[in-house]
Amino acid sequence: MWVITLTTDFGLRDAYVACMKGVILGIAPESRIVDVSHSVSPQDIREAGFLLAAAWPYFPAGTLHVAVVDPGVGTSRRPIAVVTEHGTFIGPDNGIFCPALQAMGRIEPQTGALKGAHGVELTSEDHRLKPTSRTFHGRDIFAPAAGHLATGVPLEHLGGAIDRVTTLDLPGFRRRGRTLEGAVAHIDGFGNVITSIPGRELPPEPVIRIGDATIQGLAESYQDRPLGALVSSGGFLEIAVRNGDAARRLGVRRGDPVEVLEAP
Amino acid sequence: MWVITLTTDFGLRDAYVACMKGVILGIAPESRIVDVSHSVSPQDIREAGFLLAAAWPYFPAGTLHVAVVDPGVGTSRRPIAVVTEHGTFIGPDNGIFCPALQAMGRIEPQTGALKGAHGVELTSEDHRLKPTSRTFHGRDIFAPAAGHLATGVPLEHLGGAIDRVTTLDLPGFRRRGRTLEGAVAHIDGFGNVITSIPGRELPPEPVIRIGDATIQGLAESYQDRPLGALVSSGGFLEIAVRNGDAARRLGVRRGDPVEVLEAP
Amino acid sequence: MWVITLTTDFGLRDAYVACMKGVILGIAPESRIVDVSHSVSPQDIREAGFLLAAAWPYFPAGTLHVAVVDPGVGTSRRPIAVVTEHGTFIGPDNGIFCPALQAMGRIEPQTGALKGAHGVELTSEDHRLKPTSRTFHGRDIFAPAAGHLATGVPLEHLGGAIDRVTTLDLPGFRRRGRTLEGAVAHIDGFGNVITSIPGRELPPEPVIRIGDATIQGLAESYQDRPLGALVSSGGFLEIAVRNGDAARRLGVRRGDPVEVLEAP
């Protein structure tokens, strides 16, 4: 029994996701397939990477994570699989796995060199659907790779080893004197604003500047304050509006700056 | 093999639902997880309660129903599990289970006292994810509880017994002379208007007043009439427009009044 | 272990899909249920037919495909099941299976006569949910039929044999001199325009006229050109805009004409 997760921008109207599941179940009938999201904004590699980085810590270590946000499908971008002790990642080498691999310390942030992880380029013709389309590698390359790995095919049968993967310039945080500087990393479906500043870096009495607002201190729950800051379920500084949409209230978008000062 | 259903307002864009599924499969790999809905309107406890009350009768009796519409997460509202002979309900004690438990006669409508059902407050630290966040009990408390119950952990290991749950003031119906008075209980994705008046209470030739319309008699099918009344698949008076949106046509919203008279 | 797919227009807000899954798992606990789509446009039999025809080739041959876009529920339209060597199709006899059965050569396009396929009308009272509603045969007739077939009940126990099914007037293609004439068959969630012209019929250097555009030659990938034509993952001529919405750019809708000429 293997768990296989899927993260795509294919949406839920079409049959694309179902085709991938059919291919997987045809090869590995006992696998359990879990959707992470198929509503990633079209071609938004960063959003998919954020979601996968949010999800993997809660899955069994042997889980196969397939992610297909793939504007470069059919070009020279490589199809890859990367095995770590926390899970295996299968998809295009376009940076989509960078947030997850960086969070688990399995790549050098600057170079993308793998550390304590094994990667291959998925070149094996024997482990693809035939004919292989130029436009749907999710179905023709990535789903079969997941299926074969789930049935016990060794990683090295799927292609030649790689030693680095493509990275993204992820929103991070830095200290400038007594100020922490970060950015909006994600806006969730409730409108909650999740930043790139880890909760463990926050001072005891933070003063947060974001959009047109200044927020004093941390809230205890979403109900605590009309506009509150708290540590998100993923461990980062989050801004929320009680029963409302914080991103709209603050007028912020992904990438916008966030500052945290220590109360004087 | 246990079936576990999920009902939330988390939406399908984010990884929140997937995190819950990962936690469940990590504890109870053989469980079958079924989504009831993740598109409940944000913080709409009544809507979630309606959907769960519509779903549970069609699931095996041993099914574990996890529902997380939880605006009070992190406050003093209790996390609970209630076992009945028709299924087990796991989530916040905010009224979300009231429609299901009331329909199966397992609570006193006024007091919320449990009748022929066993409940606990989910206080066991050993059956939570650690660290336990203040903002995502779906992942940290309810999913683990479902997983542990699915693997056979006895209910009483999860916390101390409770004898009542929070209730909602649900739309009902009453007789006033020859008139039945009820309300719009739910508007479904087609725009069909489902009322709180049970089909079995209807007179042989009902005259229905709702919004700006008066409808004579019952239709045999959705195709039967341009604007028709029929008994819904859940057993309640329903108003539908042939291949159209009845709620928009009638201009009604949840809670609006519905009257049924007997044809003279 | 049987795979059962579901294709409906029930949407993801309501509990309708979950009710069907509960019924299936109650009868056939070991079945694997895969959603093809529940976001078919309301009452759009053609769209559901297109999606199912796109999905079935990627599922194991024994898969049970349940499709419920059923504006005629409760009328005289027949509930049916059709078994082929590529899969079994269960739903209303309203043409929804026509695209799949025609693509696999299992019906006469004009008459709907079955060829090398066995069909029944689902009349057996013993294999329905009781009471059987007039408005939700997905739950009360089709889900039970799938569950019973998955547990090994012979097809002929479910009802009397039928020898033809309802057909749709599907968009095809024809040659007129050196010109191929077809139509827009589907617009996917990215806005890609999928036509009814098979890729194998295209001349080496096609000139494509669609909406207000003329497109010269075929692209190699979605990135290749700002507005490109290519062979879709399903094998048909497709028009796409790089990282954009081709249907909006071209101003086309399903059914609009497409012409392919040979470059002079």
mmCIF file of C-alpha atoms in Angstrom, chain A residues 73-204:
data_model
loop_
_atom_site.group_PDB
_atom_site.id
_atom_site.type_symbol
_atom_site.label_atom_id
_atom_site.label_comp_id
_atom_site.label_asym_id
_atom_site.label_seq_id
_atom_site.Cartn_x
_atom_site.Cartn_y
_atom_site.Cartn_z
ATOM 1 C CA VAL A 73 5.945 20.464 -21.085
ATOM 2 C CA GLY A 74 7.388 19.256 -24.384
ATOM 3 C CA THR A 75 10.421 21.572 -24.190
ATOM 4 C CA SER A 76 13.893 20.659 -22.913
ATOM 5 C CA ARG A 77 12.909 20.876 -19.226
ATOM 6 C CA ARG A 78 13.681 17.530 -17.609
ATOM 7 C CA PRO A 79 11.163 15.132 -16.064
ATOM 8 C CA ILE A 80 12.584 14.026 -12.710
ATOM 9 C CA ALA A 81 12.080 11.975 -9.569
ATOM 10 C CA VAL A 82 13.838 12.767 -6.276
ATOM 11 C CA VAL A 83 13.828 10.316 -3.377
ATOM 12 C CA THR A 84 14.288 11.589 0.177
ATOM 13 C CA GLU A 85 13.729 9.953 3.542
ATOM 14 C CA HIS A 86 10.552 12.068 3.884
ATOM 15 C CA GLY A 87 8.991 11.207 0.543
ATOM 16 C CA THR A 88 9.593 10.958 -3.186
ATOM 17 C CA PHE A 89 8.902 13.839 -5.573
ATOM 18 C CA ILE A 90 7.955 13.245 -9.206
ATOM 19 C CA GLY A 91 7.361 15.939 -11.834
ATOM 20 C CA PRO A 92 8.980 18.527 -14.075
ATOM 21 C CA ASP A 93 12.341 19.989 -13.064
ATOM 22 C CA ASN A 94 11.117 23.571 -13.049
ATOM 23 C CA GLY A 95 11.496 24.486 -9.386
ATOM 24 C CA ILE A 96 8.182 23.024 -8.226
ATOM 25 C CA PHE A 97 9.928 20.837 -5.626
ATOM 26 C CA CYS A 98 12.299 23.557 -4.435
ATOM 27 C CA PRO A 99 10.169 24.738 -1.468
ATOM 28 C CA ALA A 100 9.722 21.182 -0.140
ATOM 29 C CA LEU A 101 13.327 20.083 -0.698
ATOM 30 C CA GLN A 102 14.671 23.303 0.785
ATOM 31 C CA ALA A 103 12.438 23.010 3.854
ATOM 32 C CA MET A 104 13.753 19.497 4.497
ATOM 33 C CA GLY A 105 17.347 20.575 3.842
ATOM 34 C CA ARG A 106 17.827 18.304 0.867
ATOM 35 C CA ILE A 107 19.127 20.926 -1.597
ATOM 36 C CA GLU A 108 21.660 23.729 -1.525
ATOM 37 C CA PRO A 109 19.463 26.825 -1.839
ATOM 38 C CA GLN A 110 21.783 28.585 -4.301
ATOM 39 C CA THR A 111 22.816 25.753 -6.595
ATOM 40 C CA GLY A 112 20.037 23.214 -6.237
ATOM 41 C CA ALA A 113 22.626 20.498 -5.553
ATOM 42 C CA LEU A 114 20.982 17.497 -3.915
ATOM 43 C CA LYS A 115 22.142 16.646 -0.379
ATOM 44 C CA GLY A 116 21.196 13.265 1.068
ATOM 45 C CA ALA A 117 18.665 12.716 -1.708
ATOM 46 C CA HIS A 118 18.768 10.686 -4.898
ATOM 47 C CA GLY A 119 17.432 12.006 -8.179
ATOM 48 C CA VAL A 120 16.978 10.667 -11.685
ATOM 49 C CA GLU A 121 15.867 12.103 -14.988
ATOM 50 C CA LEU A 122 12.843 10.069 -16.103
ATOM 51 C CA THR A 123 14.227 8.959 -19.469
ATOM 52 C CA SER A 124 13.330 5.253 -19.478
ATOM 53 C CA GLU A 125 11.146 4.539 -22.489
ATOM 54 C CA ASP A 126 9.993 1.332 -20.798
ATOM 55 C CA HIS A 127 8.334 3.271 -17.999
ATOM 56 C CA ARG A 128 6.326 5.742 -20.058
ATOM 57 C CA LEU A 129 2.956 5.510 -21.723
ATOM 58 C CA LYS A 130 3.258 4.930 -25.475
ATOM 59 C CA PRO A 131 2.814 6.964 -27.554
ATOM 60 C CA THR A 132 4.121 9.708 -25.271
ATOM 61 C CA SER A 133 2.395 13.013 -25.950
ATOM 62 C CA ARG A 134 4.245 16.332 -26.029
ATOM 63 C CA THR A 135 1.572 18.069 -23.997
ATOM 64 C CA PHE A 136 0.566 15.778 -21.131
ATOM 65 C CA HIS A 137 3.564 14.352 -19.308
ATOM 66 C CA GLY A 138 1.450 14.112 -16.150
ATOM 67 C CA ARG A 139 -0.398 11.226 -17.752
ATOM 68 C CA ASP A 140 2.354 9.806 -19.962
ATOM 69 C CA ILE A 141 5.525 10.129 -17.834
ATOM 70 C CA PHE A 142 4.827 11.178 -14.233
ATOM 71 C CA ALA A 143 1.820 8.957 -13.451
ATOM 72 C CA PRO A 144 3.567 5.866 -14.882
ATOM 73 C CA ALA A 145 6.732 6.706 -12.920
ATOM 74 C CA ALA A 146 4.713 6.922 -9.705
ATOM 75 C CA GLY A 147 2.911 3.689 -10.503
ATOM 76 C CA HIS A 148 6.118 1.822 -11.216
ATOM 77 C CA LEU A 149 7.864 3.141 -8.090
ATOM 78 C CA ALA A 150 4.790 2.112 -6.079
ATOM 79 C CA THR A 151 5.098 -1.444 -7.376
ATOM 80 C CA GLY A 152 8.733 -1.575 -6.299
ATOM 81 C CA VAL A 153 10.642 -0.696 -9.472
ATOM 82 C CA PRO A 154 14.033 0.681 -8.323
ATOM 83 C CA LEU A 155 14.585 4.398 -8.909
ATOM 84 C CA GLU A 156 17.643 3.801 -11.107
ATOM 85 C CA HIS A 157 15.574 1.854 -13.607
ATOM 86 C CA LEU A 158 13.650 5.018 -14.436
ATOM 87 C CA GLY A 159 16.621 6.981 -15.770
ATOM 88 C CA GLY A 160 20.102 8.340 -15.200
ATOM 89 C CA ALA A 161 21.146 10.003 -11.950
ATOM 90 C CA ILE A 162 21.013 13.773 -11.577
ATOM 91 C CA ASP A 163 22.843 15.734 -8.897
ATOM 92 C CA ARG A 164 20.958 19.021 -8.901
ATOM 93 C CA VAL A 165 17.474 20.377 -9.491
ATOM 94 C CA THR A 166 16.107 23.737 -10.590
ATOM 95 C CA THR A 167 15.557 26.209 -7.773
ATOM 96 C CA LEU A 168 13.187 29.137 -7.246
ATOM 97 C CA ASP A 169 14.033 32.472 -5.668
ATOM 98 C CA LEU A 170 11.800 31.874 -2.652
ATOM 99 C CA PRO A 171 10.574 34.594 -0.312
ATOM 100 C CA GLY A 172 12.716 34.359 2.804
ATOM 101 C CA PHE A 173 13.353 36.660 5.740
ATOM 102 C CA ARG A 174 16.290 38.640 7.076
ATOM 103 C CA ARG A 175 17.208 40.642 10.134
ATOM 104 C CA ARG A 176 18.046 44.289 9.709
ATOM 105 C CA GLY A 177 18.902 45.637 13.162
ATOM 106 C CA ARG A 178 15.886 44.961 15.347
ATOM 107 C CA THR A 179 13.613 44.471 12.347
ATOM 108 C CA LEU A 180 12.620 41.205 10.648
ATOM 109 C CA GLU A 181 11.872 41.596 6.946
ATOM 110 C CA GLY A 182 9.897 39.087 4.983
ATOM 111 C CA ALA A 183 7.164 38.830 2.389
ATOM 112 C CA VAL A 184 3.701 37.439 1.770
ATOM 113 C CA ALA A 185 4.305 33.803 0.772
ATOM 114 C CA HIS A 186 0.726 32.657 0.167
ATOM 115 C CA ILE A 187 -2.866 33.789 0.464
ATOM 116 C CA ASP A 188 -5.167 30.922 1.301
ATOM 117 C CA GLY A 189 -8.766 30.309 0.319
ATOM 118 C CA PHE A 190 -10.094 32.109 3.410
ATOM 119 C CA GLY A 191 -7.970 35.167 2.556
ATOM 120 C CA ASN A 192 -5.555 34.461 5.398
ATOM 121 C CA VAL A 193 -2.130 35.963 4.647
ATOM 122 C CA ILE A 194 0.757 33.592 5.277
ATOM 123 C CA THR A 195 4.185 35.222 5.404
ATOM 124 C CA SER A 196 7.737 33.938 4.986
ATOM 125 C CA ILE A 197 8.680 34.807 8.594
ATOM 126 C CA PRO A 198 8.967 31.713 10.826
ATOM 127 C CA GLY A 199 7.003 31.899 14.041
ATOM 128 C CA ARG A 200 10.048 30.876 16.062
ATOM 129 C CA GLU A 201 11.884 34.047 14.950
ATOM 130 C CA LEU A 202 9.221 36.383 16.319
ATOM 131 C CA PRO A 203 10.054 38.549 19.356
ATOM 132 C CA PRO A 204 7.824 38.170 22.440
#
